[in-house]
XYZ file of C-alpha atoms in Angstrom:
326
model
C 0.000 0.000 0.000
C 1.402 3.395 -1.006
C 1.899 6.315 1.367
C -0.955 8.208 -0.337
C -3.377 5.296 0.140
C -2.407 4.944 3.801
C -2.959 8.666 4.318
C -6.400 8.516 2.667
C -7.302 5.472 4.773
C -6.234 7.234 7.980
C -8.255 10.361 7.131
C -11.307 8.249 6.272
C -11.010 6.413 9.608
C -10.810 9.726 11.512
C -13.841 11.070 9.611
C -15.789 7.879 10.392
C -15.008 8.196 14.114
C -16.091 11.860 14.089
C -19.373 11.021 12.332
C -20.061 8.228 14.849
C -19.401 10.576 17.797
C -21.670 13.227 16.294
C -24.459 10.718 15.566
C -24.264 9.158 19.035
C -24.548 12.516 20.837
C -27.205 13.804 18.415
C -29.279 10.646 19.005
C -29.032 11.040 22.796
C -30.022 14.720 22.605
C -32.957 14.110 20.238
C -34.455 11.354 22.416
C -33.790 13.023 25.756
C -31.242 10.445 26.887
C -28.542 13.060 27.475
C -29.003 15.272 30.513
C -29.154 19.030 29.586
C -26.217 19.620 31.956
C -24.031 17.250 29.935
C -25.244 18.745 26.660
C -24.285 22.209 27.942
C -20.786 21.023 28.828
C -20.325 19.304 25.465
C -21.148 22.632 23.804
C -18.670 24.398 26.112
C -16.004 21.824 25.280
C -16.428 22.562 21.565
C -16.278 26.336 22.079
C -13.237 26.022 24.364
C -11.434 23.820 21.830
C -11.917 26.519 19.167
C -10.594 29.170 21.571
C -7.614 27.118 22.769
C -6.528 25.965 19.303
C -6.818 29.488 17.859
C -4.829 31.025 20.739
C -2.220 28.274 20.388
C -1.635 29.420 16.812
C -0.630 32.836 18.186
C 1.128 31.853 21.415
C 2.404 28.377 20.643
C 3.209 28.243 16.933
C 3.993 31.920 16.389
C 5.761 32.394 19.720
C 3.880 35.561 20.726
C 2.302 36.157 24.139
C -1.268 37.344 23.733
C -3.709 37.501 26.653
C -6.509 39.427 24.963
C -8.312 36.538 23.257
C -11.526 37.224 25.169
C -11.672 40.629 23.464
C -11.854 39.025 20.017
C -14.404 36.561 21.339
C -16.512 39.520 22.521
C -16.303 41.189 19.099
C -17.492 37.982 17.409
C -20.265 37.407 19.958
C -21.729 40.914 19.714
C -21.220 41.130 15.957
C -23.012 37.839 15.277
C -25.765 38.574 17.810
C -26.532 41.978 16.279
C -26.901 40.392 12.837
C -29.513 37.871 13.995
C -31.312 40.364 16.258
C -31.455 43.334 13.883
C -31.554 41.735 10.429
C -32.892 38.197 11.119
C -30.268 36.748 8.771
C -29.487 33.011 9.151
C -26.916 31.708 11.629
C -24.133 30.939 9.085
C -24.080 34.564 7.874
C -24.172 35.887 11.448
C -21.268 33.650 12.508
C -19.280 34.599 9.417
C -19.877 38.312 10.041
C -18.827 38.034 13.703
C -15.703 36.042 12.826
C -14.712 38.452 10.025
C -15.264 41.435 12.315
C -12.993 39.832 14.926
C -10.439 39.143 12.174
C -10.511 42.815 11.133
C -9.892 43.809 14.749
C -7.058 41.292 14.771
C -5.422 43.106 11.850
C -5.991 46.536 13.422
C -4.497 45.419 16.722
C -1.827 43.202 15.201
C -0.134 45.709 12.905
C 0.851 48.220 15.615
C 1.322 45.829 18.561
C 3.078 42.803 17.064
C 6.290 44.761 16.730
C 6.372 44.373 20.513
C 7.658 41.236 22.198
C 7.142 39.278 25.383
C 5.658 41.152 28.338
C 5.100 44.327 26.304
C 2.910 42.446 23.813
C 1.034 40.742 26.657
C 0.250 44.128 28.255
C -0.836 45.573 24.876
C -3.216 42.675 24.119
C -4.556 42.729 27.680
C -5.232 46.441 27.251
C -7.033 45.773 23.964
C -9.345 43.253 25.647
C -10.230 45.701 28.381
C -10.736 48.545 25.870
C -13.191 46.399 23.892
C -15.100 45.566 27.072
C -15.143 49.239 28.060
C -16.487 50.283 24.651
C -19.251 47.649 24.798
C -20.314 48.817 28.273
C -20.773 52.378 26.991
C -22.778 51.633 23.832
C -26.474 51.416 24.717
C -27.387 50.257 21.193
C -25.767 46.880 21.899
C -27.060 46.572 25.444
C -24.432 48.509 27.381
C -23.541 47.184 30.816
C -26.708 45.042 30.896
C -25.677 43.077 27.837
C -27.786 41.613 25.061
C -30.636 39.206 25.667
C -33.211 37.500 23.518
C -30.596 36.215 21.064
C -32.057 33.249 19.128
C -30.811 29.979 20.623
C -29.962 28.379 17.285
C -26.396 27.139 17.836
C -27.012 23.418 18.243
C -24.672 20.555 19.048
C -24.268 19.873 15.317
C -23.214 23.451 14.572
C -20.691 23.535 17.413
C -19.272 20.067 16.702
C -18.677 20.511 12.984
C -17.371 24.065 13.298
C -14.935 22.796 15.948
C -13.782 20.088 13.533
C -13.474 22.679 10.732
C -11.405 24.972 12.976
C -8.978 22.188 13.887
C -8.632 21.125 10.230
C -7.976 24.678 8.958
C -5.432 25.536 11.658
C -3.693 22.145 11.293
C -3.400 22.635 7.534
C -2.106 26.175 8.041
C 0.550 24.973 10.510
C 1.662 22.224 8.093
C 1.833 24.613 5.115
C 4.774 26.751 4.007
C 3.143 29.695 5.805
C 2.960 27.605 8.960
C 6.634 26.644 8.734
C 7.532 30.319 8.338
C 5.385 31.090 11.387
C 7.126 28.387 13.451
C 10.547 29.656 12.343
C 9.692 33.026 13.930
C 8.955 31.235 17.196
C 12.266 29.355 17.075
C 14.469 32.340 16.226
C 13.016 35.574 14.928
C 16.405 37.099 14.047
C 17.416 34.015 12.036
C 14.019 34.018 10.296
C 14.497 37.656 9.278
C 18.008 36.850 8.056
C 16.529 34.130 5.820
C 14.221 36.690 4.192
C 11.006 35.857 6.075
C 8.729 38.850 6.572
C 8.221 38.356 10.303
C 5.668 41.162 10.714
C 3.539 39.712 7.894
C 3.430 36.237 9.422
C 2.851 37.554 12.930
C -0.156 39.559 11.711
C -1.365 36.576 9.658
C -1.295 34.227 12.660
C -2.870 36.896 14.868
C -5.664 37.513 12.345
C -6.478 33.815 11.878
C -6.497 33.289 15.645
C -8.766 36.320 16.109
C -11.112 35.106 13.360
C -11.724 31.787 15.107
C -12.027 33.461 18.521
C -14.840 35.541 16.945
C -16.423 32.339 15.620
C -16.372 30.856 19.136
C -17.955 34.069 20.443
C -20.769 33.852 17.896
C -21.506 30.250 18.870
C -21.460 31.217 22.548
C -23.958 34.044 21.963
C -26.355 31.867 19.971
C -26.325 29.015 22.442
C -26.604 30.930 25.725
C -28.990 33.503 24.099
C -27.678 36.260 26.387
C -24.265 37.918 26.624
C -22.762 40.466 29.009
C -19.495 42.432 28.867
C -18.225 40.771 32.059
C -18.370 37.382 30.323
C -15.368 38.478 28.242
C -13.148 39.929 30.951
C -9.490 39.198 31.716
C -10.371 35.983 33.560
C -11.804 34.510 30.342
C -8.532 35.232 28.533
C -6.708 33.642 31.474
C -8.860 30.492 31.185
C -7.964 30.133 27.506
C -4.281 30.763 28.207
C -4.258 28.037 30.873
C -5.655 25.559 28.322
C -2.853 26.405 25.882
C -0.106 26.180 28.511
C -1.493 22.970 30.021
C -1.831 21.230 26.651
C 1.509 22.425 25.300
C 2.373 25.558 23.356
C 2.781 24.200 19.850
C 0.496 21.160 20.057
C -3.020 21.232 18.610
C -3.992 17.906 20.170
C -2.574 19.162 23.468
C -4.943 22.149 23.332
C -7.878 19.832 22.583
C -7.049 17.548 25.530
C -6.544 20.507 27.895
C -9.798 22.189 26.771
C -11.756 18.984 27.466
C -10.037 18.407 30.820
C -10.435 21.961 32.132
C -14.063 22.231 30.993
C -14.869 19.058 32.931
C -12.986 20.416 35.975
C -14.945 23.697 35.799
C -18.249 21.812 35.541
C -17.333 19.634 38.528
C -16.503 22.697 40.644
C -19.594 24.715 39.782
C -20.753 24.707 43.378
C -17.295 25.900 44.477
C -16.662 28.655 41.933
C -13.964 30.329 44.044
C -11.881 27.135 44.092
C -11.745 26.998 40.294
C -9.207 29.823 40.036
C -7.175 28.322 42.888
C -7.007 24.992 41.059
C -6.059 26.756 37.815
C -3.239 28.566 39.622
C -2.025 25.325 41.235
C -2.118 23.577 37.857
C 0.042 26.299 36.328
C 2.556 26.108 39.197
C 2.765 22.294 38.951
C 3.159 22.428 35.163
C 5.905 25.051 35.342
C 7.763 23.011 37.980
C 7.484 19.496 36.579
C 6.563 19.836 32.888
C 7.033 23.403 31.644
C 6.448 22.306 28.032
C 2.866 21.165 28.872
C 1.225 17.769 28.499
C 2.124 17.292 24.834
C 4.920 19.849 24.433
C 5.182 20.517 20.705
C 4.167 16.966 19.727
C 0.872 15.830 18.274
C -1.073 12.748 19.345
C -0.404 9.778 17.087
C -0.839 6.026 17.369
C 2.808 5.763 16.294
C 3.712 7.091 19.751
C 2.319 3.930 21.343
C 3.763 1.563 18.730
C 7.191 3.153 19.169
C 7.055 2.801 22.953
C 6.001 -0.841 22.761
C 8.785 -1.520 20.243
C 11.330 0.136 22.558
C 10.145 -2.057 25.456
C 10.474 -5.199 23.342
C 13.988 -4.284 22.232
C 15.150 -3.418 25.770
C 17.275 -6.273 27.171
C 15.946 -8.072 30.238
C 17.779 -9.758 33.085
C 20.958 -7.751 32.761
C 23.339 -8.569 35.632
C 24.302 -5.809 38.043
C 27.595 -4.256 37.097
C 27.637 -5.968 33.680
């Protein structure tokens, strides 16, 4: 079997698994088998995966340090919600408008700020997130401090699931493309990348814009599932939550972000009655990760069945019964 045929077979198997997962959950929701609490958390898992993977493109693959992702999520949420509330256009157009609006903000913020590095960039993106929240609070047309309510609840499990899959596919393909390799080279050594003729500002803005676009998409899904949004939903703590997912999973690993998003969403759901402890646990997780595994759960590696086959092969080849001192 050729390499191309094996690749097609692997992709078909992954697609089949995804379809089976979607059908199983859809069946349980349709027939009332799945508790609404679990349905809610499945939706949150999908939204958090989109947020974590898109932020990982900026922080992990591009090597920047952005903590204003909640600001782009807010832009997408309010943009999409206004489309459905004021124009009654269908959900796909509303989500696309919200995501594009967030992408435009990504360009506007990215061009002046991405010349900064490290802590300076973090402070700039944090400031952007708070500026967006401040603007929303002071515009009565979009609800002001009270937020928007009455948004049509039309973001179903199917919408969230398949848009999550689409997000992962697009960002994975971008990372594996020539543009993605140029982006990763900036993370590894920006001076060397510039010396090789790579336009570092262009690729920084590109990664920032794509990440912002998908953060806006997640915001639109959030607005149309929870049917009400408030400025405080998109504060600094939301950006911190997303950042923890990226750091926990591994900066530079898409599957790491997926695993971390699932794990932390389940933790948050389990600690709903003890909301104050959630931030304490997040802080402890960060401290433990930095001490014992600073690269995160997956580091820069992606999940693959070859990982397990390689480990089992190494165990088989390892000699047994070796005498002490031999």
